[in-house]
Amino acid sequence: PTETPTPNLTVVPTQTPLPTPTPEPTVTPTLEPTDQPLIVSTGPIATAKTPLRLGRQESVPEAGFAFKAPVNYTTSYSPNQVTITSDDQDTVLSLLGGRFQREEALQDDFNQFAEMIALTLDEFQTNETYQYMIDGYSGIAAEVSGYYGESEIVGRIVVVAPGEDQLFYALAFSPRLDNGEGWEPEGRQAFEAVIRTVIFFEPFQVEE
Protein backbone atom coordinates (compact mmCIF):
# COMPACT_ATOMS: atom_id res chain seq x y z
CA PRO A 1 0.00 0.00 0.00
CA THR A 2 1.09 3.58 -0.74
CA GLU A 3 1.18 5.83 2.31
CA THR A 4 -0.86 9.00 1.84
CA PRO A 5 1.01 12.24 2.62
CA THR A 6 0.32 14.69 5.40
CA PRO A 7 -0.69 18.23 4.41
CA ASN A 8 2.02 20.77 3.72
CA LEU A 9 0.48 24.23 3.85
CA THR A 10 2.13 27.32 2.44
CA VAL A 11 0.33 30.14 4.21
CA VAL A 12 1.18 32.97 1.81
CA PRO A 13 3.12 33.11 -1.46
CA THR A 14 4.75 36.46 -0.76
CA GLN A 15 7.07 37.96 1.80
CA THR A 16 5.32 41.35 1.66
CA PRO A 17 4.23 42.16 5.25
CA LEU A 18 0.63 42.97 5.97
CA PRO A 19 -0.07 46.55 7.06
CA THR A 20 0.25 47.27 10.75
CA PRO A 21 -3.25 47.82 12.17
CA THR A 22 -4.22 50.76 14.33
CA PRO A 23 -3.47 49.70 17.93
CA GLU A 24 -7.00 49.94 19.27
CA PRO A 25 -8.24 47.35 21.76
CA THR A 26 -10.86 45.05 20.28
CA VAL A 27 -12.54 41.92 21.48
CA THR A 28 -12.68 38.81 19.30
CA PRO A 29 -16.12 37.21 19.69
CA THR A 30 -16.18 33.61 20.87
CA LEU A 31 -18.61 31.46 18.91
CA GLU A 32 -20.55 28.97 20.96
CA PRO A 33 -20.40 25.36 19.73
CA THR A 34 -23.62 23.92 18.39
CA ASP A 35 -25.02 20.44 17.96
CA GLN A 36 -26.34 21.34 14.51
CA PRO A 37 -24.11 21.75 11.44
CA LEU A 38 -23.52 25.32 10.36
CA ILE A 39 -24.66 25.34 6.76
CA VAL A 40 -23.12 28.00 4.56
CA SER A 41 -26.19 30.01 3.66
CA THR A 42 -27.17 30.92 0.13
CA GLY A 43 -28.61 34.19 1.42
CA PRO A 44 -26.90 37.52 2.19
CA ILE A 45 -23.39 37.40 3.61
CA ALA A 46 -21.15 39.97 5.27
CA THR A 47 -21.19 43.25 3.34
CA ALA A 48 -17.95 45.11 2.73
CA LYS A 49 -17.52 48.60 1.32
CA THR A 50 -16.88 47.28 -2.19
CA PRO A 51 -19.35 44.81 -3.79
CA LEU A 52 -17.71 41.43 -4.29
CA ARG A 53 -17.81 39.75 -7.71
CA LEU A 54 -16.54 36.25 -8.44
CA GLY A 55 -14.62 35.08 -11.47
CA ARG A 56 -14.87 31.85 -13.44
CA GLN A 57 -14.69 28.43 -11.86
CA GLU A 58 -11.21 26.98 -11.46
CA SER A 59 -10.18 23.55 -10.25
CA VAL A 60 -7.24 21.89 -8.53
CA PRO A 61 -7.48 18.33 -9.93
CA GLU A 62 -4.99 16.64 -7.61
CA ALA A 63 -6.61 18.36 -4.61
CA GLY A 64 -10.15 17.27 -5.50
CA PHE A 65 -11.96 20.61 -5.43
CA ALA A 66 -13.10 23.49 -7.64
CA PHE A 67 -13.77 27.09 -6.60
CA LYS A 68 -14.37 30.65 -7.76
CA ALA A 69 -12.07 33.45 -6.64
CA PRO A 70 -13.14 37.09 -6.23
CA VAL A 71 -12.42 39.33 -9.20
CA ASN A 72 -9.23 41.38 -8.74
CA TYR A 73 -7.82 38.80 -6.31
CA THR A 74 -4.60 37.02 -7.25
CA THR A 75 -4.53 33.21 -7.32
CA SER A 76 -1.31 31.21 -7.10
CA TYR A 77 -0.92 27.45 -7.15
CA SER A 78 1.35 24.97 -5.45
CA PRO A 79 0.93 21.19 -5.16
CA ASN A 80 -2.60 20.42 -3.88
CA GLN A 81 -3.15 24.07 -2.92
CA VAL A 82 -4.35 27.44 -4.15
CA THR A 83 -3.69 30.73 -2.38
CA ILE A 84 -6.05 33.63 -3.06
CA THR A 85 -4.83 37.12 -2.14
CA SER A 86 -6.59 40.48 -2.33
CA ASP A 87 -5.01 43.15 -4.51
CA ASP A 88 -3.89 45.08 -1.41
CA GLN A 89 -2.57 41.80 0.11
CA ASP A 90 -4.64 42.36 3.24
CA THR A 91 -6.81 39.25 2.89
CA VAL A 92 -5.29 35.82 2.32
CA LEU A 93 -7.19 32.58 1.67
CA SER A 94 -5.41 29.24 1.36
CA LEU A 95 -7.33 26.17 0.18
CA LEU A 96 -5.64 22.78 0.37
CA GLY A 97 -6.99 19.34 -0.45
CA GLY A 98 -6.30 15.82 -1.62
CA ARG A 99 -5.70 12.36 -0.24
CA PHE A 100 -4.11 12.52 3.18
CA GLN A 101 -3.45 10.19 6.08
CA ARG A 102 -6.65 10.43 8.12
CA GLU A 103 -6.98 10.29 11.88
CA GLU A 104 -9.75 8.34 13.58
CA ALA A 105 -11.70 11.52 14.36
CA LEU A 106 -12.05 14.67 12.26
CA GLN A 107 -11.31 16.71 15.38
CA ASP A 108 -7.82 15.17 15.42
CA ASP A 109 -7.32 16.20 11.77
CA PHE A 110 -8.43 19.70 12.74
CA ASN A 111 -6.01 19.80 15.67
CA GLN A 112 -3.11 18.76 13.44
CA PHE A 113 -3.99 21.50 10.96
CA ALA A 114 -4.12 24.11 13.75
CA GLU A 115 -0.74 22.94 15.05
CA MET A 116 0.75 23.27 11.56
CA ILE A 117 -0.53 26.85 11.22
CA ALA A 118 0.83 27.70 14.68
CA LEU A 119 4.32 27.01 13.30
CA THR A 120 3.88 29.90 10.84
CA LEU A 121 1.75 32.45 12.70
CA ASP A 122 2.94 33.82 16.03
CA GLU A 123 0.73 33.67 19.14
CA PHE A 124 -1.78 31.63 17.14
CA GLN A 125 -5.03 30.92 19.01
CA THR A 126 -8.29 29.20 18.09
CA ASN A 127 -11.72 29.86 19.58
CA GLU A 128 -14.36 27.22 20.23
CA THR A 129 -14.80 24.83 17.34
CA TYR A 130 -18.17 24.35 15.68
CA GLN A 131 -19.63 22.26 12.88
CA TYR A 132 -19.41 23.64 9.37
CA MET A 133 -20.63 22.31 6.03
CA ILE A 134 -19.17 22.75 2.55
CA ASP A 135 -20.81 21.25 -0.54
CA GLY A 136 -22.98 19.10 1.71
CA TYR A 137 -20.05 17.59 3.66
CA SER A 138 -19.69 18.13 7.39
CA GLY A 139 -16.54 19.61 8.87
CA ILE A 140 -15.13 21.59 11.78
CA ALA A 141 -14.34 25.32 11.90
CA ALA A 142 -13.02 27.88 14.37
CA GLU A 143 -12.33 31.60 14.46
CA VAL A 144 -8.61 32.24 14.93
CA SER A 145 -6.21 35.06 15.76
CA GLY A 146 -2.47 35.64 15.89
CA TYR A 147 0.34 37.64 14.35
CA TYR A 148 1.80 37.46 10.87
CA GLY A 149 5.07 39.32 11.23
CA GLU A 150 4.18 42.49 13.13
CA SER A 151 0.55 42.52 11.97
CA GLU A 152 -2.22 41.26 14.22
CA ILE A 153 -4.59 39.10 12.18
CA VAL A 154 -7.95 37.40 12.69
CA GLY A 155 -9.66 34.83 10.52
CA ARG A 156 -11.04 31.31 10.30
CA ILE A 157 -9.85 27.76 9.64
CA VAL A 158 -11.97 24.86 8.39
CA VAL A 159 -11.37 21.14 7.91
CA VAL A 160 -13.84 19.00 5.93
CA ALA A 161 -13.71 15.31 5.00
CA PRO A 162 -15.33 14.79 1.57
CA GLY A 163 -14.23 11.13 1.55
CA GLU A 164 -12.70 8.38 3.66
CA ASP A 165 -9.16 9.27 2.57
CA GLN A 166 -9.81 12.81 1.37
CA LEU A 167 -9.49 16.05 3.33
CA PHE A 168 -10.03 19.71 2.56
CA TYR A 169 -8.38 22.48 4.58
CA ALA A 170 -9.14 26.20 4.45
CA LEU A 171 -7.39 29.10 6.14
CA ALA A 172 -8.33 32.76 5.74
CA PHE A 173 -7.16 35.84 7.60
CA SER A 174 -6.99 39.63 7.43
CA PRO A 175 -5.48 42.33 9.65
CA ARG A 176 -7.47 43.27 12.73
CA LEU A 177 -8.93 46.62 11.66
CA ASP A 178 -12.04 48.53 12.70
CA ASN A 179 -12.67 50.45 9.46
CA GLY A 180 -14.51 47.72 7.54
CA GLU A 181 -11.45 46.70 5.57
CA GLY A 182 -10.09 44.01 7.87
CA TRP A 183 -11.62 40.63 8.63
CA GLU A 184 -14.98 42.15 9.57
CA PRO A 185 -16.55 42.34 7.15
CA GLU A 186 -14.25 42.44 4.12
CA GLY A 187 -12.10 39.38 4.78
CA ARG A 188 -14.97 37.26 6.04
CA GLN A 189 -17.08 38.27 3.06
CA ALA A 190 -14.39 37.04 0.67
CA PHE A 191 -13.93 33.79 2.58
CA GLU A 192 -17.63 32.99 2.74
CA ALA A 193 -18.15 33.89 -0.91
CA VAL A 194 -15.35 31.56 -2.03
CA ILE A 195 -16.42 28.71 0.26
CA ARG A 196 -19.96 28.90 -1.12
CA THR A 197 -18.56 28.02 -4.56
CA VAL A 198 -16.38 25.07 -3.49
CA ILE A 199 -17.37 21.69 -4.91
CA PHE A 200 -15.57 18.41 -4.28
CA PHE A 201 -14.68 15.56 -6.60
CA GLU A 202 -12.40 12.54 -6.57
CA PRO A 203 -8.75 13.73 -6.61
CA PHE A 204 -6.76 12.40 -9.53
CA GLN A 205 -3.13 12.30 -10.58
CA VAL A 206 -2.00 15.14 -12.80
CA GLU A 207 0.54 14.16 -15.45
CA GLU A 208 3.80 16.11 -15.42
XYZ file of N, CA and C in Angstrom, residues 11-184:
522
model
N 1.339 29.173 3.791
C 0.330 30.139 4.211
C 0.173 31.256 3.202
N 1.264 31.893 2.793
C 1.182 32.973 1.815
C 2.307 32.826 0.810
N 2.097 33.251 -0.442
C 3.122 33.113 -1.459
C 4.056 34.305 -1.571
N 3.968 35.233 -0.654
C 4.754 36.457 -0.761
C 5.340 36.807 0.583
N 6.439 37.507 0.563
C 7.071 37.956 1.797
C 6.669 39.378 2.149
N 5.759 39.994 1.383
C 5.322 41.355 1.658
C 4.520 41.378 2.955
N 4.944 42.161 3.969
C 4.228 42.158 5.248
C 2.863 42.813 5.128
N 1.934 42.339 5.923
C 0.634 42.972 5.974
C 0.756 44.317 6.675
N -0.146 45.246 6.400
C -0.070 46.552 7.057
C -0.285 46.438 8.550
N 0.397 47.280 9.301
C 0.248 47.273 10.746
C -1.053 47.939 11.131
N -1.960 47.229 11.839
C -3.254 47.816 12.173
C -3.138 48.890 13.239
N -4.151 49.731 13.291
C -4.223 50.755 14.328
C -4.357 50.084 15.688
N -3.471 50.403 16.642
C -3.467 49.696 17.927
C -4.629 50.117 18.820
N -5.840 49.692 18.439
C -7.000 49.943 19.274
C -7.483 48.630 19.857
N -7.809 48.616 21.148
C -8.242 47.353 21.759
C -9.572 46.897 21.191
N -9.621 45.649 20.765
C -10.858 45.055 20.277
C -11.028 43.693 20.927
N -12.229 43.211 20.886
C -12.540 41.918 21.478
C -12.963 40.970 20.377
N -12.298 39.813 20.283
C -12.681 38.810 19.299
C -13.837 37.988 19.856
N -14.983 37.961 19.179
C -16.122 37.208 19.694
C -15.842 35.714 19.721
N -16.310 35.054 20.745
C -16.185 33.611 20.866
C -17.484 32.971 20.431
N -17.414 32.116 19.412
C -18.613 31.457 18.915
C -18.907 30.237 19.773
N -20.141 30.100 20.161
C -20.545 28.965 20.961
C -20.702 27.746 20.073
N -20.209 26.569 20.530
C -20.398 25.360 19.733
C -21.865 24.995 19.635
N -22.243 24.319 18.581
C -23.622 23.925 18.385
C -23.702 22.478 17.994
N -24.814 21.840 18.313
C -25.016 20.441 17.959
C -25.452 20.295 16.517
N -25.876 21.387 15.887
C -26.339 21.338 14.514
C -25.269 21.875 13.576
N -25.109 21.245 12.389
C -24.105 21.748 11.444
C -24.411 23.179 11.020
N -23.375 23.962 10.878
C -23.522 25.315 10.364
C -23.465 25.236 8.856
N -24.584 25.443 8.192
C -24.657 25.344 6.758
C -24.356 26.711 6.155
N -23.446 26.745 5.221
C -23.123 28.002 4.562
C -24.349 28.457 3.795
N -24.909 29.555 4.195
C -26.186 30.014 3.661
C -26.050 30.485 2.230
N -27.143 30.377 1.489
C -27.171 30.925 0.131
C -27.749 32.330 0.137
N -28.042 32.856 1.308
C -28.608 34.192 1.423
C -27.518 35.234 1.561
N -27.872 36.429 2.067
C -26.896 37.515 2.189
C -25.734 37.133 3.093
N -24.555 37.631 2.778
C -23.389 37.402 3.614
C -22.837 38.756 4.038
N -21.724 38.732 4.770
C -21.152 39.975 5.272
C -20.953 40.963 4.127
N -21.255 42.225 4.391
C -21.191 43.246 3.342
C -20.006 44.173 3.590
N -19.088 44.207 2.647
C -17.947 45.111 2.728
C -18.251 46.395 1.966
N -17.300 47.318 1.977
C -17.525 48.595 1.318
C -17.648 48.438 -0.193
N -16.873 47.500 -0.753
C -16.881 47.278 -2.192
C -17.637 45.999 -2.511
N -18.629 46.036 -3.423
C -19.347 44.809 -3.792
C -18.373 43.762 -4.312
N -18.620 42.509 -3.941
C -17.713 41.426 -4.293
C -18.251 40.672 -5.498
N -17.440 40.529 -6.543
C -17.814 39.746 -7.713
C -16.840 38.584 -7.849
N -17.354 37.452 -8.301
C -16.541 36.254 -8.435
C -16.215 35.991 -9.896
N -15.053 35.404 -10.123
C -14.622 35.076 -11.471
C -15.110 33.709 -11.902
N -14.458 33.147 -12.912
C -14.869 31.853 -13.439
C -14.419 30.736 -12.506
N -15.039 29.583 -12.685
C -14.693 28.429 -11.858
C -13.329 27.878 -12.264
N -12.519 27.595 -11.263
C -11.209 26.982 -11.462
C -11.145 25.718 -10.622
N -10.280 24.809 -10.986
C -10.185 23.547 -10.247
C -8.731 23.218 -9.949
N -8.550 22.432 -8.902
C -7.243 21.893 -8.534
C -7.399 20.378 -8.585
N -7.130 19.748 -9.734
C -7.479 18.335 -9.935
C -6.897 17.396 -8.887
N -5.608 17.556 -8.564
C -4.991 16.643 -7.608
C -5.483 16.881 -6.183
N -6.090 18.039 -5.936
C -6.610 18.357 -4.610
C -8.070 17.960 -4.455
N -8.778 17.738 -5.570
C -10.151 17.266 -5.500
C -11.177 18.341 -5.208
N -10.936 19.581 -5.646
C -11.959 20.608 -5.435
C -11.886 21.665 -6.532
N -13.008 22.341 -6.737
C -13.103 23.486 -7.642
C -13.631 24.670 -6.849
N -13.408 25.891 -7.341
C -13.768 27.086 -6.598
C -13.868 28.261 -7.559
N -14.381 29.380 -7.052
C -14.368 30.646 -7.764
C -13.718 31.683 -6.859
N -12.769 32.413 -7.402
C -12.075 33.450 -6.637
C -12.697 34.806 -6.914
N -12.638 35.735 -5.976
C -13.137 37.087 -6.230
C -12.360 37.755 -7.355
N -13.064 38.547 -8.148
C -12.423 39.327 -9.204
C -11.429 40.305 -8.559
N -10.303 40.503 -9.198
C -9.225 41.378 -8.737
C -8.405 40.773 -7.600
N -8.693 39.512 -7.231
C -7.824 38.797 -6.310
C -6.815 37.997 -7.130
N -5.636 37.795 -6.573
C -4.603 37.020 -7.249
C -4.635 35.579 -6.761
N -4.578 34.628 -7.687
C -4.526 33.213 -7.324
C -3.170 32.652 -7.723
N -2.572 31.888 -6.822
C -1.307 31.215 -7.099
C -1.427 29.767 -6.656
N -0.757 28.882 -7.376
C -0.919 27.451 -7.150
C 0.397 26.824 -6.709
N 0.271 25.854 -5.827
C 1.354 24.968 -5.452
C 0.734 23.584 -5.338
N 1.523 22.525 -5.192
C 0.931 21.185 -5.165
C -0.227 21.063 -4.179
N -1.399 20.670 -4.680
C -2.597 20.424 -3.879
C -3.181 21.679 -3.238
N -2.743 22.857 -3.637
C -3.154 24.065 -2.916
C -3.308 25.256 -3.845
N -4.238 26.142 -3.498
C -4.348 27.435 -4.148
C -4.393 28.504 -3.063
N -3.687 29.596 -3.289
C -3.694 30.733 -2.376
C -4.299 31.921 -3.098
N -5.288 32.535 -2.464
C -6.046 33.635 -3.061
C -5.779 34.882 -2.221
N -5.266 35.931 -2.869
C -4.834 37.117 -2.136
C -5.480 38.359 -2.727
N -5.985 39.236 -1.870
C -6.586 40.484 -2.335
C -5.525 41.368 -2.963
N -5.972 42.314 -3.788
C -5.015 43.148 -4.507
C -4.169 44.005 -3.569
N -4.688 44.327 -2.381
C -3.894 45.078 -1.409
C -3.126 44.159 -0.464
N -3.247 42.836 -0.674
C -2.571 41.796 0.109
C -3.002 41.777 1.569
N -4.129 42.398 1.873
C -4.637 42.361 3.243
C -5.279 41.018 3.575
N -6.069 40.486 2.656
C -6.808 39.249 2.894
C -6.156 38.092 2.160
N -5.926 37.003 2.883
C -5.291 35.816 2.317
C -6.175 34.612 2.591
N -6.447 33.835 1.544
C -7.190 32.584 1.669
C -6.332 31.471 1.091
N -6.139 30.406 1.848
C -5.411 29.242 1.358
C -6.325 28.032 1.429
N -6.499 27.362 0.281
C -7.332 26.168 0.179
C -6.436 25.005 -0.202
N -6.527 23.934 0.544
C -5.638 22.783 0.367
C -6.468 21.513 0.432
N -6.203 20.573 -0.469
C -6.986 19.341 -0.448
C -6.246 18.189 -1.076
N -6.877 17.019 -1.017
C -6.303 15.820 -1.621
C -6.461 14.621 -0.724
N -5.702 13.588 -1.046
C -5.697 12.356 -0.243
C -4.615 12.484 0.824
N -5.030 12.385 2.073
C -4.110 12.519 3.182
C -4.338 11.394 4.187
N -3.333 11.171 5.003
C -3.446 10.192 6.079
C -4.451 10.690 7.099
N -5.587 10.014 7.222
C -6.652 10.429 8.116
C -6.431 9.937 9.533
N -6.918 10.722 10.486
C -6.979 10.288 11.876
C -8.330 9.614 12.115
N -8.497 9.026 13.285
C -9.753 8.340 13.579
C -10.911 9.316 13.681
N -10.652 10.514 14.194
C -11.699 11.523 14.356
C -11.314 12.783 13.592
N -12.313 13.444 12.998
C -12.047 14.671 12.262
C -11.480 15.751 13.173
N -11.856 15.734 14.443
C -11.311 16.707 15.385
C -9.797 16.592 15.479
N -9.277 15.361 15.381
C -7.822 15.172 15.416
C -7.173 15.748 14.166
N -7.832 15.586 13.001
C -7.320 16.198 11.774
C -7.303 17.713 11.908
N -8.358 18.260 12.513
C -8.432 19.702 12.736
C -7.299 20.165 13.649
N -7.063 19.414 14.725
C -6.012 19.799 15.668
C -4.639 19.793 15.003
N -4.387 18.813 14.143
C -3.109 18.762 13.435
C -2.942 19.972 12.513
N -4.033 20.341 11.844
C -3.987 21.503 10.956
C -3.685 22.773 11.744
N -4.353 22.935 12.902
C -4.116 24.106 13.745
C -2.674 24.147 14.236
N -2.130 22.995 14.588
C -0.743 22.940 15.052
C 0.221 23.328 13.931
N -0.097 22.927 12.698
C 0.746 23.274 11.564
C 0.735 24.786 11.319
N -0.438 25.408 11.417
C -0.532 26.852 11.221
C 0.206 27.600 12.327
N 0.156 27.058 13.541
C 0.825 27.697 14.675
C 2.335 27.778 14.475
N 2.886 26.947 13.585
C 4.316 27.006 13.299
C 4.663 28.206 12.422
N 3.661 28.778 11.755
C 3.878 29.896 10.844
C 3.427 31.227 11.421
N 2.288 31.225 12.123
C 1.746 32.453 12.697
C 2.091 32.522 14.179
N 2.568 33.652 14.629
C 2.941 33.822 16.030
C 1.701 34.007 16.906
N 1.798 33.530 18.141
C 0.732 33.671 19.137
C -0.610 33.205 18.568
N -0.579 32.132 17.816
C -1.777 31.629 17.143
C -2.733 31.013 18.162
N -4.010 31.422 18.095
C -5.030 30.915 19.012
C -6.300 30.587 18.241
N -7.004 29.561 18.693
C -8.293 29.198 18.094
C -9.386 29.346 19.143
N -10.545 29.809 18.710
C -11.716 29.864 19.583
C -12.410 28.508 19.590
N -13.589 28.456 20.183
C -14.357 27.215 20.234
C -14.633 26.702 18.824
N -14.488 25.414 18.637
C -14.800 24.827 17.335
C -16.309 24.618 17.204
N -16.766 24.584 15.960
C -18.173 24.345 15.685
C -18.280 23.620 14.350
N -19.420 23.008 14.113
C -19.627 22.256 12.884
C -19.867 23.198 11.708
N -19.362 22.791 10.556
C -19.413 23.635 9.369
C -19.571 22.735 8.152
N -20.396 23.152 7.197
C -20.631 22.314 6.028
C -20.212 23.021 4.750
N -19.549 22.266 3.872
C -19.166 22.753 2.553
C -19.596 21.714 1.530
N -20.355 22.142 0.529
C -20.810 21.251 -0.536
C -21.514 20.013 0.028
N -22.221 20.188 1.123
C -22.979 19.096 1.714
C -22.187 18.179 2.620
N -20.895 18.431 2.809
C -20.053 17.593 3.658
C -19.768 18.309 4.975
N -19.850 17.557 6.060
C -19.689 18.131 7.388
C -18.214 18.275 7.744
N -17.905 19.362 8.438
C -16.539 19.608 8.871
C -16.505 20.346 10.192
N -15.344 20.868 10.531
C -15.126 21.593 11.783
C -14.456 22.921 11.459
N -14.895 23.989 12.123
C -14.336 25.323 11.898
C -14.080 26.004 13.233
N -13.276 27.052 13.190
C -13.024 27.880 14.373
C -12.525 29.239 13.923
N -12.895 30.272 14.673
C -12.331 31.601 14.460
C -10.938 31.615 15.104
N -9.991 32.280 14.458
C -8.607 32.244 14.925
C -8.029 33.656 14.988
N -6.915 33.782 15.682
C -6.205 35.058 15.762
C -4.725 34.767 15.950
N -3.915 35.791 15.735
C -2.475 35.638 15.892
C -1.752 36.813 15.273
N -0.479 36.607 14.975
C 0.338 37.640 14.353
C 1.055 37.053 13.142
N 1.008 37.798 12.035
C 1.804 37.461 10.869
C 2.830 38.565 10.730
N 4.066 38.262 11.109
C 5.070 39.321 11.226
C 4.678 40.233 12.373
N 4.568 41.531 12.095
C 4.181 42.487 13.126
C 2.695 42.824 13.059
N 1.966 42.210 12.153
C 0.549 42.525 11.970
C -0.336 41.558 12.741
N -1.245 42.096 13.524
C -2.221 41.263 14.215
C -3.302 40.873 13.221
N -3.612 39.588 13.153
C -4.591 39.104 12.184
C -5.697 38.315 12.903
N -6.849 38.256 12.244
C -7.946 37.400 12.694
C -8.488 36.699 11.453
N -9.142 35.563 11.665
C -9.661 34.825 10.524
C -10.364 33.559 10.938
N -10.298 32.550 10.072
C -11.036 31.306 10.302
C -10.280 30.152 9.650
N -10.358 28.969 10.261
C -9.847 27.756 9.644
C -10.967 26.722 9.613
N -10.949 25.887 8.582
C -11.974 24.865 8.393
C -11.306 23.582 7.915
N -11.789 22.452 8.403
C -11.366 21.144 7.909
C -12.615 20.338 7.598
N -12.693 19.798 6.375
C -13.836 19.003 5.935
C -13.319 17.704 5.342
N -14.069 16.621 5.542
C -13.706 15.307 4.998
C -14.710 14.911 3.919
N -14.410 15.185 2.633
C -15.329 14.791 1.569
C -15.330 13.287 1.300
N -14.309 12.568 1.767
C -14.233 11.131 1.546
C -13.433 10.458 2.642
N -13.373 9.126 2.605
C -12.699 8.383 3.661
C -11.210 8.710 3.726
N -10.585 8.944 2.576
C -9.162 9.271 2.567
C -8.911 10.626 1.939
N -9.918 11.491 1.979
C -9.808 12.812 1.368
C -10.105 13.890 2.401
N -9.292 14.933 2.414
C -9.489 16.052 3.328
C -9.385 17.369 2.570
N -10.082 18.356 3.098
C -10.027 19.713 2.560
C -9.759 20.649 3.717
N -8.758 21.515 3.549
C -8.384 22.478 4.576
C -8.550 23.891 4.023
N -9.015 24.800 4.850
C -9.140 26.199 4.445
C -8.648 27.087 5.580
N -7.865 28.081 5.214
C -7.392 29.098 6.143
C -7.606 30.452 5.493
N -8.161 31.393 6.244
C -8.328 32.759 5.740
C -8.058 33.732 6.877
N -7.385 34.829 6.561
C -7.163 35.841 7.598
C -6.959 37.212 6.977
N -7.188 38.222 7.790
C -6.993 39.626 7.428
C -6.463 40.351 8.659
N -5.905 41.555 8.494
C -5.480 42.329 9.651
C -6.674 42.676 10.539
N -6.409 42.826 11.807
C -7.467 43.270 12.727
C -7.618 44.785 12.578
N -8.659 45.213 11.876
C -8.934 46.624 11.658
C -10.390 46.910 11.999
N -10.684 48.154 12.322
C -12.043 48.533 12.696
C -12.692 49.458 11.678
N -12.129 49.537 10.462
C -12.671 50.448 9.461
C -13.420 49.730 8.346
N -13.768 48.461 8.542
C -14.510 47.717 7.542
C -13.653 47.089 6.477
N -12.333 47.238 6.581
C -11.448 46.698 5.568
C -10.590 45.558 6.096
N -10.825 45.148 7.321
C -10.092 44.007 7.870
C -10.899 42.742 7.700
N -10.872 41.887 8.711
C -11.625 40.630 8.634
C -13.124 40.877 8.669
N -13.555 41.822 9.472
C -14.983 42.148 9.572
C -15.263 43.496 8.929
